[in-house]
Amino acid sequence: MKQFYIIIFFLLAFSSIFFTSNCNEKDWRNDPKYQNKELEAKLQSSKTEILSKRKENYELTFGYNSKQEAIKYFLEEIQKSDKSTPLKSFISWSDQVEVIFPNTYGFGTALDTNSLGDYKVILSEREKLGVEMIHSVISLSTSFAIQNIEWETPRIYNELKAHKPKVVIRTKAGLQELTQIKMVYEIGNKYIVGVVGP
C-alpha cells in the first residue's frame, strides 16, 4: 500500500510539473512568425488581385468632363449632404479596386504595404475626416464660391493621371484654402475627386 501512495505522489508531482511548463508556453497565435506569415499571405492575396486587374484601357463608372467640374460638384454635394450617405461625386470603392489600384500599386503608396481590407479602413477614416472638415467650412448655412484652383504638374501612374489641386473658396468669413482635396484622378477623359483627407 505504501508503494501505491509513493507512485501516486510521483505521478501527481510529475503531472503538475508537466502542466505548469505547458502553461508557460506562448500561444502560437501570438507568435510574430505566425502573424508575419498571416500578414504576408494577406498582402500577397491583395497584390495578386490588384495586378490581375492591370490592362491597357480603363474607364470610370462615373466622372466629370473637367478637373474643375469634378471639384465644383464634389463641394456642392458635400454642402448639401448629411455626411452619412456616400458621395456620388467621389470615387467609389469598386472604381478604386478596378481602376485606380492597378495603376498606383508599386509606386510607394500605403497600398503597397497593406492588404486591401486594411487599406479600405485607412482610406475610409481619412476620407471621413476630410469630408467632415470641408463640410464644417461650407455647411448649408454658408454660401461659398470657388475663388481659384491651382494645379501642380500631374503625376503619371501607368494609365492614370493624378492632379493635385490647391483650392481656395470664398465664404462669408472670407477666403479659405481647402487642403483636404488631395487628388483628382483623370482616366479616359473623365475626372473625379479621388483622394480626400485631413
Short mmCIF file of C-alpha atoms in Angstrom, two decimals:
data_model
loop_
_atom_site.label_atom_id
_atom_site.label_comp_id
_atom_site.label_asym_id
_atom_site.label_seq_id
_atom_site.Cartn_x
_atom_site.Cartn_y
_atom_site.Cartn_z
CA MET A 1 0.00 0.00 0.00
CA LYS A 2 2.91 2.28 0.79
CA GLN A 3 4.22 1.78 -2.76
CA PHE A 4 0.83 2.77 -4.15
CA TYR A 5 0.99 6.16 -2.34
CA ILE A 6 4.55 6.73 -3.50
CA ILE A 7 3.57 6.04 -7.11
CA ILE A 8 0.55 8.38 -6.81
CA PHE A 9 2.77 11.07 -5.27
CA PHE A 10 5.28 10.86 -8.13
CA LEU A 11 2.53 10.87 -10.75
CA LEU A 12 0.96 13.98 -9.22
CA ALA A 13 4.32 15.72 -8.92
CA PHE A 14 5.26 14.87 -12.49
CA SER A 15 1.88 15.93 -13.91
CA SER A 16 1.95 19.26 -12.06
CA ILE A 17 5.44 19.98 -13.42
CA PHE A 18 4.33 18.97 -16.92
CA PHE A 19 1.16 21.11 -16.89
CA THR A 20 2.94 24.09 -15.35
CA SER A 21 5.61 24.03 -18.03
CA ASN A 22 2.94 23.78 -20.76
CA CYS A 23 1.05 26.76 -19.33
CA ASN A 24 4.17 28.88 -19.61
CA GLU A 25 4.48 28.19 -23.33
CA LYS A 26 3.39 31.06 -25.55
CA ASP A 27 0.22 30.82 -27.56
CA TRP A 28 1.28 30.05 -31.16
CA ARG A 29 -1.24 32.60 -32.46
CA ASN A 30 0.72 35.38 -30.72
CA ASP A 31 3.99 34.24 -32.27
CA PRO A 32 5.32 37.03 -34.54
CA LYS A 33 6.46 34.43 -37.07
CA TYR A 34 2.88 33.19 -37.42
CA GLN A 35 1.48 36.73 -37.55
CA ASN A 36 4.02 37.73 -40.20
CA LYS A 37 3.08 34.70 -42.31
CA GLU A 38 -0.59 35.60 -41.99
CA LEU A 39 0.12 39.22 -42.96
CA GLU A 40 2.32 38.12 -45.86
CA ALA A 41 -0.47 35.87 -47.11
CA LYS A 42 -2.98 38.76 -46.97
CA LEU A 43 -0.55 41.08 -48.76
CA GLN A 44 0.19 38.51 -51.44
CA SER A 45 -3.52 37.86 -51.97
CA SER A 46 -4.18 41.61 -52.35
CA LYS A 47 -1.21 42.03 -54.70
CA THR A 48 -2.41 39.16 -56.87
CA GLU A 49 -5.94 40.59 -57.03
CA ILE A 50 -4.72 44.10 -57.88
CA LEU A 51 -2.22 43.03 -60.52
CA SER A 52 -4.78 40.74 -62.16
CA LYS A 53 -6.80 43.86 -63.00
CA ARG A 54 -4.00 45.59 -64.94
CA LYS A 55 -4.88 46.30 -68.56
CA GLU A 56 -4.33 48.88 -71.28
CA ASN A 57 -7.62 50.79 -71.07
CA TYR A 58 -9.69 51.74 -68.07
CA GLU A 59 -12.98 53.50 -67.67
CA LEU A 60 -14.51 55.11 -64.59
CA THR A 61 -18.12 54.20 -63.91
CA PHE A 62 -18.80 57.87 -63.21
CA GLY A 63 -16.84 61.05 -63.84
CA TYR A 64 -16.94 64.68 -64.95
CA ASN A 65 -15.71 66.48 -68.08
CA SER A 66 -13.02 68.54 -66.34
CA LYS A 67 -10.96 68.74 -63.14
CA GLN A 68 -12.70 71.98 -62.15
CA GLU A 69 -16.14 70.46 -62.69
CA ALA A 70 -15.20 67.45 -60.53
CA ILE A 71 -14.23 69.73 -57.63
CA LYS A 72 -17.26 72.02 -58.08
CA TYR A 73 -19.77 69.15 -57.89
CA PHE A 74 -17.86 67.48 -55.07
CA LEU A 75 -18.05 70.63 -52.92
CA GLU A 76 -21.70 71.24 -53.79
CA GLU A 77 -22.59 67.68 -52.85
CA ILE A 78 -20.77 67.95 -49.51
CA GLN A 79 -22.59 71.20 -48.78
CA LYS A 80 -25.97 69.52 -49.34
CA SER A 81 -25.15 66.13 -47.79
CA ASP A 82 -25.87 64.90 -44.29
CA LYS A 83 -22.40 63.24 -44.17
CA SER A 84 -23.89 59.76 -43.78
CA THR A 85 -24.62 58.99 -47.43
CA PRO A 86 -21.88 58.04 -49.90
CA LEU A 87 -20.93 60.86 -52.23
CA LYS A 88 -21.67 60.28 -55.91
CA SER A 89 -19.05 62.88 -56.82
CA PHE A 90 -16.27 60.94 -55.04
CA ILE A 91 -14.62 57.84 -56.46
CA SER A 92 -16.33 54.59 -55.50
CA TRP A 93 -14.52 51.72 -53.80
CA SER A 94 -15.17 49.49 -56.81
CA ASP A 95 -13.55 52.04 -59.16
CA GLN A 96 -10.59 52.28 -56.81
CA VAL A 97 -10.11 48.50 -56.87
CA GLU A 98 -10.79 48.09 -60.60
CA VAL A 99 -9.18 51.25 -62.00
CA ILE A 100 -7.00 53.17 -59.54
CA PHE A 101 -5.14 50.50 -57.56
CA PRO A 102 -3.92 48.52 -60.61
CA ASN A 103 -2.28 51.76 -61.78
CA THR A 104 -0.90 53.08 -58.47
CA TYR A 105 0.29 49.78 -56.97
CA GLY A 106 4.08 49.70 -56.67
CA PHE A 107 4.54 53.48 -56.57
CA GLY A 108 5.24 53.64 -52.83
CA THR A 109 1.73 54.31 -51.54
CA ALA A 110 0.34 52.76 -48.35
CA LEU A 111 -1.39 50.23 -50.62
CA ASP A 112 1.99 48.58 -51.21
CA THR A 113 2.29 47.63 -47.52
CA ASN A 114 -1.34 46.97 -46.57
CA SER A 115 -3.93 44.40 -47.59
CA LEU A 116 -6.98 45.68 -49.48
CA GLY A 117 -9.13 45.23 -46.38
CA ASP A 118 -6.76 47.19 -44.15
CA TYR A 119 -6.25 49.84 -46.83
CA LYS A 120 -10.01 50.34 -47.14
CA VAL A 121 -10.23 51.03 -43.40
CA ILE A 122 -7.34 53.53 -43.59
CA LEU A 123 -8.86 55.34 -46.58
CA SER A 124 -12.37 55.40 -45.11
CA GLU A 125 -11.19 57.04 -41.90
CA ARG A 126 -9.13 59.65 -43.77
CA GLU A 127 -11.96 60.37 -46.21
CA LYS A 128 -14.50 60.72 -43.41
CA LEU A 129 -12.30 63.23 -41.56
CA GLY A 130 -11.58 65.19 -44.73
CA VAL A 131 -15.24 65.42 -45.74
CA GLU A 132 -16.23 66.47 -42.21
CA MET A 133 -13.62 69.25 -42.26
CA ILE A 134 -14.84 70.52 -45.64
CA HIS A 135 -18.48 70.25 -44.50
CA SER A 136 -17.75 72.40 -41.45
CA VAL A 137 -16.46 75.16 -43.73
CA ILE A 138 -19.23 75.02 -46.38
CA SER A 139 -22.24 73.79 -44.42
CA LEU A 140 -25.77 74.56 -45.65
CA SER A 141 -25.97 77.86 -43.78
CA THR A 142 -22.87 79.16 -45.55
CA SER A 143 -22.76 80.15 -49.20
CA PHE A 144 -19.47 79.65 -50.98
CA ALA A 145 -17.86 80.16 -54.36
CA ILE A 146 -14.69 78.69 -55.79
CA GLN A 147 -12.27 81.59 -56.00
CA ASN A 148 -9.29 79.82 -57.52
CA ILE A 149 -7.83 76.38 -58.23
CA GLU A 150 -4.12 75.97 -58.88
CA TRP A 151 -2.78 72.66 -60.16
CA GLU A 152 0.58 71.02 -59.64
CA THR A 153 2.16 69.13 -62.53
CA PRO A 154 0.14 65.91 -62.92
CA ARG A 155 1.62 62.68 -61.64
CA ILE A 156 1.50 59.76 -64.05
CA TYR A 157 0.76 56.30 -62.68
CA ASN A 158 0.68 53.95 -65.68
CA GLU A 159 -2.66 54.76 -67.40
CA LEU A 160 -3.77 57.20 -64.68
CA LYS A 161 -3.12 60.92 -64.29
CA ALA A 162 -3.37 62.33 -60.78
CA HIS A 163 -3.90 66.09 -60.43
CA LYS A 164 -3.11 67.74 -57.08
CA PRO A 165 -5.16 70.92 -56.57
CA LYS A 166 -4.84 73.95 -54.33
CA VAL A 167 -8.46 75.04 -53.84
CA VAL A 168 -9.39 78.46 -52.49
CA ILE A 169 -13.05 79.28 -51.82
CA ARG A 170 -14.82 82.46 -50.78
CA THR A 171 -17.30 82.24 -47.90
CA LYS A 172 -18.95 84.88 -45.73
CA ALA A 173 -15.90 84.56 -43.48
CA GLY A 174 -13.56 85.41 -46.39
CA LEU A 175 -11.10 83.38 -48.45
CA GLN A 176 -10.28 79.88 -47.22
CA GLU A 177 -7.98 77.24 -48.64
CA LEU A 178 -9.36 73.70 -48.67
CA THR A 179 -6.35 71.44 -48.20
CA GLN A 180 -8.48 68.31 -47.77
CA ILE A 181 -8.86 67.62 -51.50
CA LYS A 182 -5.61 65.82 -52.18
CA MET A 183 -6.10 64.45 -55.69
CA VAL A 184 -8.38 64.49 -58.73
CA TYR A 185 -8.00 61.44 -60.96
CA GLU A 186 -8.14 61.52 -64.75
CA ILE A 187 -8.83 58.34 -66.66
CA GLY A 188 -10.24 58.08 -70.18
CA ASN A 189 -11.12 61.81 -70.36
CA LYS A 190 -13.20 61.57 -67.17
CA TYR A 191 -12.31 63.26 -63.90
CA ILE A 192 -13.29 62.52 -60.32
CA VAL A 193 -12.13 63.56 -56.86
CA GLY A 194 -10.15 60.54 -55.75
CA VAL A 195 -8.23 61.35 -52.55
CA VAL A 196 -9.56 63.30 -49.57
CA GLY A 197 -8.02 63.53 -46.13
CA PRO A 198 -7.42 65.78 -43.14
#
